[in-house]
Amino acid sequence: MSYVLFISEARLKKLTAVHANVEPDELTPFVVQSQDIYIQDIMGTTFYQAMKNKITGDTVSGYYQTLLDDYIAPTLANYAVYLAFPSLNYKIKNKAVMNPTSEESNATDLTSLKYVRGSIQDTAQFYAERTREYIRDNQEQFPEYTNPGTDGMMPNKNNPYFHGVYIPKPYGCGDNLPDNPNPMN
Protein backbone atom coordinates (compact mmCIF):
# COMPACT_ATOMS: atom_id res chain seq x y z
CA MET A 1 0.00 0.00 0.00
CA SER A 2 1.40 3.38 -0.94
CA TYR A 3 1.00 6.31 1.39
CA VAL A 4 0.90 10.01 0.64
CA LEU A 5 3.18 11.65 3.16
CA PHE A 6 2.79 15.35 3.96
CA ILE A 7 6.43 15.60 5.11
CA SER A 8 9.77 14.15 4.05
CA GLU A 9 12.09 12.24 6.34
CA ALA A 10 14.70 14.98 6.05
CA ARG A 11 12.21 17.71 6.98
CA LEU A 12 10.88 15.69 9.93
CA LYS A 13 14.41 15.27 11.28
CA LYS A 14 15.21 18.94 10.67
CA LEU A 15 12.12 20.10 12.59
CA THR A 16 12.58 17.77 15.57
CA ALA A 17 15.28 16.29 17.78
CA VAL A 18 15.20 12.94 15.94
CA HIS A 19 18.78 11.87 15.27
CA ALA A 20 19.91 11.43 11.67
CA ASN A 21 20.67 7.73 12.22
CA VAL A 22 17.03 6.81 12.98
CA GLU A 23 15.81 4.67 10.08
CA PRO A 24 12.89 5.99 7.99
CA ASP A 25 11.07 2.67 8.45
CA GLU A 26 10.91 3.40 12.17
CA LEU A 27 9.19 6.76 11.57
CA THR A 28 6.94 6.26 8.53
CA PRO A 29 4.11 4.40 10.33
CA PHE A 30 3.90 7.20 12.87
CA VAL A 31 3.87 9.90 10.20
CA VAL A 32 0.92 8.12 8.56
CA GLN A 33 -0.85 7.73 11.91
CA SER A 34 -0.23 11.37 12.83
CA GLN A 35 -1.65 12.53 9.51
CA ASP A 36 -4.74 10.36 9.91
CA ILE A 37 -5.34 11.22 13.56
CA TYR A 38 -4.20 14.81 14.05
CA ILE A 39 -3.95 16.50 10.66
CA GLN A 40 -7.24 15.03 9.40
CA ASP A 41 -8.85 16.19 12.67
CA ILE A 42 -7.74 19.76 11.96
CA MET A 43 -8.61 19.77 8.25
CA GLY A 44 -11.57 17.42 8.02
CA THR A 45 -11.64 14.47 5.62
CA THR A 46 -12.61 16.42 2.49
CA PHE A 47 -9.80 18.96 2.88
CA TYR A 48 -7.36 16.23 3.96
CA GLN A 49 -8.10 14.15 0.84
CA ALA A 50 -7.85 17.26 -1.36
CA MET A 51 -4.39 17.96 0.06
CA LYS A 52 -3.35 14.36 -0.59
CA ASN A 53 -4.53 14.72 -4.20
CA LYS A 54 -2.60 17.97 -4.61
CA ILE A 55 0.56 16.31 -3.27
CA THR A 56 0.27 13.26 -5.54
CA GLY A 57 -0.61 15.47 -8.51
CA ASP A 58 2.27 17.85 -7.69
CA THR A 59 -0.14 20.79 -7.77
CA VAL A 60 0.43 22.23 -4.29
CA SER A 61 0.87 26.00 -4.57
CA GLY A 62 -0.08 29.32 -3.00
CA TYR A 63 -1.94 29.15 0.29
CA TYR A 64 -1.88 25.33 0.17
CA GLN A 65 1.93 25.36 -0.08
CA THR A 66 2.21 27.80 2.82
CA LEU A 67 -0.18 25.67 4.86
CA LEU A 68 1.78 22.51 4.10
CA ASP A 69 5.28 23.93 4.60
CA ASP A 70 4.83 26.40 7.43
CA TYR A 71 1.98 24.92 9.45
CA ILE A 72 1.25 21.25 8.74
CA ALA A 73 4.92 20.20 8.58
CA PRO A 74 5.89 21.29 12.12
CA THR A 75 2.61 20.01 13.52
CA LEU A 76 2.97 16.66 11.78
CA ALA A 77 6.67 16.29 12.63
CA ASN A 78 6.06 16.76 16.34
CA TYR A 79 2.99 14.53 16.48
CA ALA A 80 4.86 11.80 14.57
CA VAL A 81 7.72 11.93 17.08
CA TYR A 82 5.20 11.97 19.93
CA LEU A 83 3.60 8.78 18.62
CA ALA A 84 6.95 7.18 17.71
CA PHE A 85 8.65 7.99 20.98
CA PRO A 86 7.74 4.82 22.89
CA SER A 87 8.66 2.63 19.91
CA LEU A 88 12.01 4.34 19.46
CA ASN A 89 12.92 3.30 23.00
CA TYR A 90 11.14 -0.05 23.17
CA LYS A 91 11.05 -2.67 20.42
CA ILE A 92 8.35 -5.33 20.06
CA LYS A 93 10.07 -8.62 19.29
CA ASN A 94 8.78 -12.19 18.87
CA LYS A 95 8.75 -13.06 22.54
CA ALA A 96 8.94 -9.78 24.46
CA VAL A 97 9.09 -6.03 24.48
CA MET A 98 12.79 -5.15 24.49
CA ASN A 99 14.68 -2.04 25.56
CA PRO A 100 17.87 -2.16 23.49
CA THR A 101 20.97 -0.66 25.09
CA SER A 102 24.46 0.05 23.91
CA GLU A 103 27.86 0.43 25.54
CA GLU A 104 27.88 4.16 24.84
CA SER A 105 24.54 5.14 26.36
CA ASN A 106 22.51 4.85 29.52
CA ALA A 107 18.90 3.75 29.78
CA THR A 108 16.42 6.53 30.53
CA ASP A 109 14.00 6.15 33.42
CA LEU A 110 10.25 6.17 32.82
CA THR A 111 9.74 9.56 34.50
CA SER A 112 12.19 11.20 32.11
CA LEU A 113 10.58 9.48 29.12
CA LYS A 114 7.16 10.78 30.18
CA TYR A 115 8.53 14.29 30.63
CA VAL A 116 10.18 14.37 27.19
CA ARG A 117 7.13 12.88 25.50
CA GLY A 118 4.87 15.42 27.23
CA SER A 119 7.14 18.22 26.06
CA ILE A 120 6.92 16.93 22.48
CA GLN A 121 3.12 16.79 22.78
CA ASP A 122 3.02 20.39 24.04
CA THR A 123 5.04 21.51 21.02
CA ALA A 124 2.80 19.56 18.64
CA GLN A 125 -0.31 21.12 20.20
CA PHE A 126 1.16 24.60 19.84
CA TYR A 127 1.78 24.03 16.12
CA ALA A 128 -1.66 22.42 15.70
CA GLU A 129 -3.31 25.55 17.07
CA ARG A 130 -1.24 27.73 14.72
CA THR A 131 -2.39 25.51 11.84
CA ARG A 132 -6.03 25.92 12.86
CA GLU A 133 -5.59 29.69 13.10
CA TYR A 134 -3.98 29.90 9.66
CA ILE A 135 -6.79 27.89 8.10
CA ARG A 136 -9.48 29.93 9.89
CA ASP A 137 -7.80 33.22 8.95
CA ASN A 138 -7.60 32.15 5.29
CA GLN A 139 -10.64 29.90 5.01
CA GLU A 140 -11.84 31.64 1.84
CA GLN A 141 -8.74 30.14 0.17
CA PHE A 142 -9.69 26.60 1.22
CA PRO A 143 -13.15 25.70 -0.15
CA GLU A 144 -12.75 22.10 1.09
CA TYR A 145 -12.60 23.47 4.63
CA THR A 146 -15.61 25.75 4.35
CA ASN A 147 -17.66 23.10 2.48
CA PRO A 148 -16.56 19.81 4.04
CA GLY A 149 -19.55 17.75 2.95
CA THR A 150 -20.76 14.87 5.09
CA ASP A 151 -18.34 12.11 4.08
CA GLY A 152 -15.82 11.51 6.84
CA MET A 153 -14.61 13.73 9.64
CA MET A 154 -15.67 17.34 9.95
CA PRO A 155 -12.86 19.84 10.59
CA ASN A 156 -12.24 20.34 14.28
CA LYS A 157 -12.17 24.13 14.48
CA ASN A 158 -11.43 24.25 18.21
CA ASN A 159 -8.30 23.35 20.11
CA PRO A 160 -9.46 20.33 22.16
CA TYR A 161 -6.09 19.91 23.86
CA PHE A 162 -6.00 22.98 26.09
CA HIS A 163 -4.61 22.00 29.49
CA GLY A 164 -4.40 25.47 30.99
CA VAL A 165 -5.92 26.75 34.17
CA TYR A 166 -9.06 28.87 34.11
CA ILE A 167 -8.93 31.75 36.55
CA PRO A 168 -12.22 33.65 36.78
CA LYS A 169 -12.16 37.42 37.15
CA PRO A 170 -12.58 38.60 40.74
CA TYR A 171 -16.01 39.63 41.91
CA GLY A 172 -16.92 43.10 40.75
CA CYS A 173 -13.93 43.45 38.43
CA GLY A 174 -14.05 46.82 36.72
CA ASP A 175 -14.87 50.40 37.68
CA ASN A 176 -17.73 49.50 40.06
CA LEU A 177 -15.81 47.62 42.77
CA PRO A 178 -17.76 47.31 46.01
CA ASP A 179 -16.13 48.42 49.28
CA ASN A 180 -15.98 44.80 50.45
CA PRO A 181 -15.79 42.32 47.50
CA ASN A 182 -15.63 39.33 49.86
CA PRO A 183 -19.10 38.93 51.41
CA MET A 184 -17.69 36.60 54.11
CA ASN A 185 -15.80 39.48 55.79
CSV table of C-alpha atoms in Angstrom, one decimal:
chain,number,residue,atom,x,y,z
A,1,MET,CA,0.0,0.0,0.0
A,2,SER,CA,1.4,3.4,-0.9
A,3,TYR,CA,1.0,6.3,1.4
A,4,VAL,CA,0.9,10.0,0.6
A,5,LEU,CA,3.2,11.7,3.2
A,6,PHE,CA,2.8,15.3,4.0
A,7,ILE,CA,6.4,15.6,5.1
A,8,SER,CA,9.8,14.1,4.0
A,9,GLU,CA,12.1,12.2,6.3
A,10,ALA,CA,14.7,15.0,6.0
A,11,ARG,CA,12.2,17.7,7.0
A,12,LEU,CA,10.9,15.7,9.9
A,13,LYS,CA,14.4,15.3,11.3
A,14,LYS,CA,15.2,18.9,10.7
A,15,LEU,CA,12.1,20.1,12.6
A,16,THR,CA,12.6,17.8,15.6
A,17,ALA,CA,15.3,16.3,17.8
A,18,VAL,CA,15.2,12.9,15.9
A,19,HIS,CA,18.8,11.9,15.3
A,20,ALA,CA,19.9,11.4,11.7
A,21,ASN,CA,20.7,7.7,12.2
A,22,VAL,CA,17.0,6.8,13.0
A,23,GLU,CA,15.8,4.7,10.1
A,24,PRO,CA,12.9,6.0,8.0
A,25,ASP,CA,11.1,2.7,8.4
A,26,GLU,CA,10.9,3.4,12.2
A,27,LEU,CA,9.2,6.8,11.6
A,28,THR,CA,6.9,6.3,8.5
A,29,PRO,CA,4.1,4.4,10.3
A,30,PHE,CA,3.9,7.2,12.9
A,31,VAL,CA,3.9,9.9,10.2
A,32,VAL,CA,0.9,8.1,8.6
A,33,GLN,CA,-0.9,7.7,11.9
A,34,SER,CA,-0.2,11.4,12.8
A,35,GLN,CA,-1.6,12.5,9.5
A,36,ASP,CA,-4.7,10.4,9.9
A,37,ILE,CA,-5.3,11.2,13.6
A,38,TYR,CA,-4.2,14.8,14.1
A,39,ILE,CA,-4.0,16.5,10.7
A,40,GLN,CA,-7.2,15.0,9.4
A,41,ASP,CA,-8.8,16.2,12.7
A,42,ILE,CA,-7.7,19.8,12.0
A,43,MET,CA,-8.6,19.8,8.2
A,44,GLY,CA,-11.6,17.4,8.0
A,45,THR,CA,-11.6,14.5,5.6
A,46,THR,CA,-12.6,16.4,2.5
A,47,PHE,CA,-9.8,19.0,2.9
A,48,TYR,CA,-7.4,16.2,4.0
A,49,GLN,CA,-8.1,14.1,0.8
A,50,ALA,CA,-7.9,17.3,-1.4
A,51,MET,CA,-4.4,18.0,0.1
A,52,LYS,CA,-3.3,14.4,-0.6
A,53,ASN,CA,-4.5,14.7,-4.2
A,54,LYS,CA,-2.6,18.0,-4.6
A,55,ILE,CA,0.6,16.3,-3.3
A,56,THR,CA,0.3,13.3,-5.5
A,57,GLY,CA,-0.6,15.5,-8.5
A,58,ASP,CA,2.3,17.9,-7.7
A,59,THR,CA,-0.1,20.8,-7.8
A,60,VAL,CA,0.4,22.2,-4.3
A,61,SER,CA,0.9,26.0,-4.6
A,62,GLY,CA,-0.1,29.3,-3.0
A,63,TYR,CA,-1.9,29.1,0.3
A,64,TYR,CA,-1.9,25.3,0.2
A,65,GLN,CA,1.9,25.4,-0.1
A,66,THR,CA,2.2,27.8,2.8
A,67,LEU,CA,-0.2,25.7,4.9
A,68,LEU,CA,1.8,22.5,4.1
A,69,ASP,CA,5.3,23.9,4.6
A,70,ASP,CA,4.8,26.4,7.4
A,71,TYR,CA,2.0,24.9,9.5
A,72,ILE,CA,1.2,21.3,8.7
A,73,ALA,CA,4.9,20.2,8.6
A,74,PRO,CA,5.9,21.3,12.1
A,75,THR,CA,2.6,20.0,13.5
A,76,LEU,CA,3.0,16.7,11.8
A,77,ALA,CA,6.7,16.3,12.6
A,78,ASN,CA,6.1,16.8,16.3
A,79,TYR,CA,3.0,14.5,16.5
A,80,ALA,CA,4.9,11.8,14.6
A,81,VAL,CA,7.7,11.9,17.1
A,82,TYR,CA,5.2,12.0,19.9
A,83,LEU,CA,3.6,8.8,18.6
A,84,ALA,CA,6.9,7.2,17.7
A,85,PHE,CA,8.7,8.0,21.0
A,86,PRO,CA,7.7,4.8,22.9
A,87,SER,CA,8.7,2.6,19.9
A,88,LEU,CA,12.0,4.3,19.5
A,89,ASN,CA,12.9,3.3,23.0
A,90,TYR,CA,11.1,0.0,23.2
A,91,LYS,CA,11.1,-2.7,20.4
A,92,ILE,CA,8.4,-5.3,20.1
A,93,LYS,CA,10.1,-8.6,19.3
A,94,ASN,CA,8.8,-12.2,18.9
A,95,LYS,CA,8.7,-13.1,22.5
A,96,ALA,CA,8.9,-9.8,24.5
A,97,VAL,CA,9.1,-6.0,24.5
A,98,MET,CA,12.8,-5.1,24.5
A,99,ASN,CA,14.7,-2.0,25.6
A,100,PRO,CA,17.9,-2.2,23.5
A,101,THR,CA,21.0,-0.7,25.1
A,102,SER,CA,24.5,0.0,23.9
A,103,GLU,CA,27.9,0.4,25.5
A,104,GLU,CA,27.9,4.2,24.8
A,105,SER,CA,24.5,5.1,26.4
A,106,ASN,CA,22.5,4.8,29.5
A,107,ALA,CA,18.9,3.8,29.8
A,108,THR,CA,16.4,6.5,30.5
A,109,ASP,CA,14.0,6.2,33.4
A,110,LEU,CA,10.2,6.2,32.8
A,111,THR,CA,9.7,9.6,34.5
A,112,SER,CA,12.2,11.2,32.1
A,113,LEU,CA,10.6,9.5,29.1
A,114,LYS,CA,7.2,10.8,30.2
A,115,TYR,CA,8.5,14.3,30.6
A,116,VAL,CA,10.2,14.4,27.2
A,117,ARG,CA,7.1,12.9,25.5
A,118,GLY,CA,4.9,15.4,27.2
A,119,SER,CA,7.1,18.2,26.1
A,120,ILE,CA,6.9,16.9,22.5
A,121,GLN,CA,3.1,16.8,22.8
A,122,ASP,CA,3.0,20.4,24.0
A,123,THR,CA,5.0,21.5,21.0
A,124,ALA,CA,2.8,19.6,18.6
A,125,GLN,CA,-0.3,21.1,20.2
A,126,PHE,CA,1.2,24.6,19.8
A,127,TYR,CA,1.8,24.0,16.1
A,128,ALA,CA,-1.7,22.4,15.7
A,129,GLU,CA,-3.3,25.6,17.1
A,130,ARG,CA,-1.2,27.7,14.7
A,131,THR,CA,-2.4,25.5,11.8
A,132,ARG,CA,-6.0,25.9,12.9
A,133,GLU,CA,-5.6,29.7,13.1
A,134,TYR,CA,-4.0,29.9,9.7
A,135,ILE,CA,-6.8,27.9,8.1
A,136,ARG,CA,-9.5,29.9,9.9
A,137,ASP,CA,-7.8,33.2,8.9
A,138,ASN,CA,-7.6,32.2,5.3
A,139,GLN,CA,-10.6,29.9,5.0
A,140,GLU,CA,-11.8,31.6,1.8
A,141,GLN,CA,-8.7,30.1,0.2
A,142,PHE,CA,-9.7,26.6,1.2
A,143,PRO,CA,-13.1,25.7,-0.1
A,144,GLU,CA,-12.8,22.1,1.1
A,145,TYR,CA,-12.6,23.5,4.6
A,146,THR,CA,-15.6,25.8,4.3
A,147,ASN,CA,-17.7,23.1,2.5
A,148,PRO,CA,-16.6,19.8,4.0
A,149,GLY,CA,-19.6,17.7,3.0
A,150,THR,CA,-20.8,14.9,5.1
A,151,ASP,CA,-18.3,12.1,4.1
A,152,GLY,CA,-15.8,11.5,6.8
A,153,MET,CA,-14.6,13.7,9.6
A,154,MET,CA,-15.7,17.3,10.0
A,155,PRO,CA,-12.9,19.8,10.6
A,156,ASN,CA,-12.2,20.3,14.3
A,157,LYS,CA,-12.2,24.1,14.5
A,158,ASN,CA,-11.4,24.3,18.2
A,159,ASN,CA,-8.3,23.3,20.1
A,160,PRO,CA,-9.5,20.3,22.2
A,161,TYR,CA,-6.1,19.9,23.9
A,162,PHE,CA,-6.0,23.0,26.1
A,163,HIS,CA,-4.6,22.0,29.5
A,164,GLY,CA,-4.4,25.5,31.0
A,165,VAL,CA,-5.9,26.7,34.2
A,166,TYR,CA,-9.1,28.9,34.1
A,167,ILE,CA,-8.9,31.8,36.5
A,168,PRO,CA,-12.2,33.7,36.8
A,169,LYS,CA,-12.2,37.4,37.2
A,170,PRO,CA,-12.6,38.6,40.7
A,171,TYR,CA,-16.0,39.6,41.9
A,172,GLY,CA,-16.9,43.1,40.8
A,173,CYS,CA,-13.9,43.4,38.4
A,174,GLY,CA,-14.1,46.8,36.7
A,175,ASP,CA,-14.9,50.4,37.7
A,176,ASN,CA,-17.7,49.5,40.1
A,177,LEU,CA,-15.8,47.6,42.8
A,178,PRO,CA,-17.8,47.3,46.0
A,179,ASP,CA,-16.1,48.4,49.3
A,180,ASN,CA,-16.0,44.8,50.4
A,181,PRO,CA,-15.8,42.3,47.5
A,182,ASN,CA,-15.6,39.3,49.9
A,183,PRO,CA,-19.1,38.9,51.4
A,184,MET,CA,-17.7,36.6,54.1
A,185,ASN,CA,-15.8,39.5,55.8
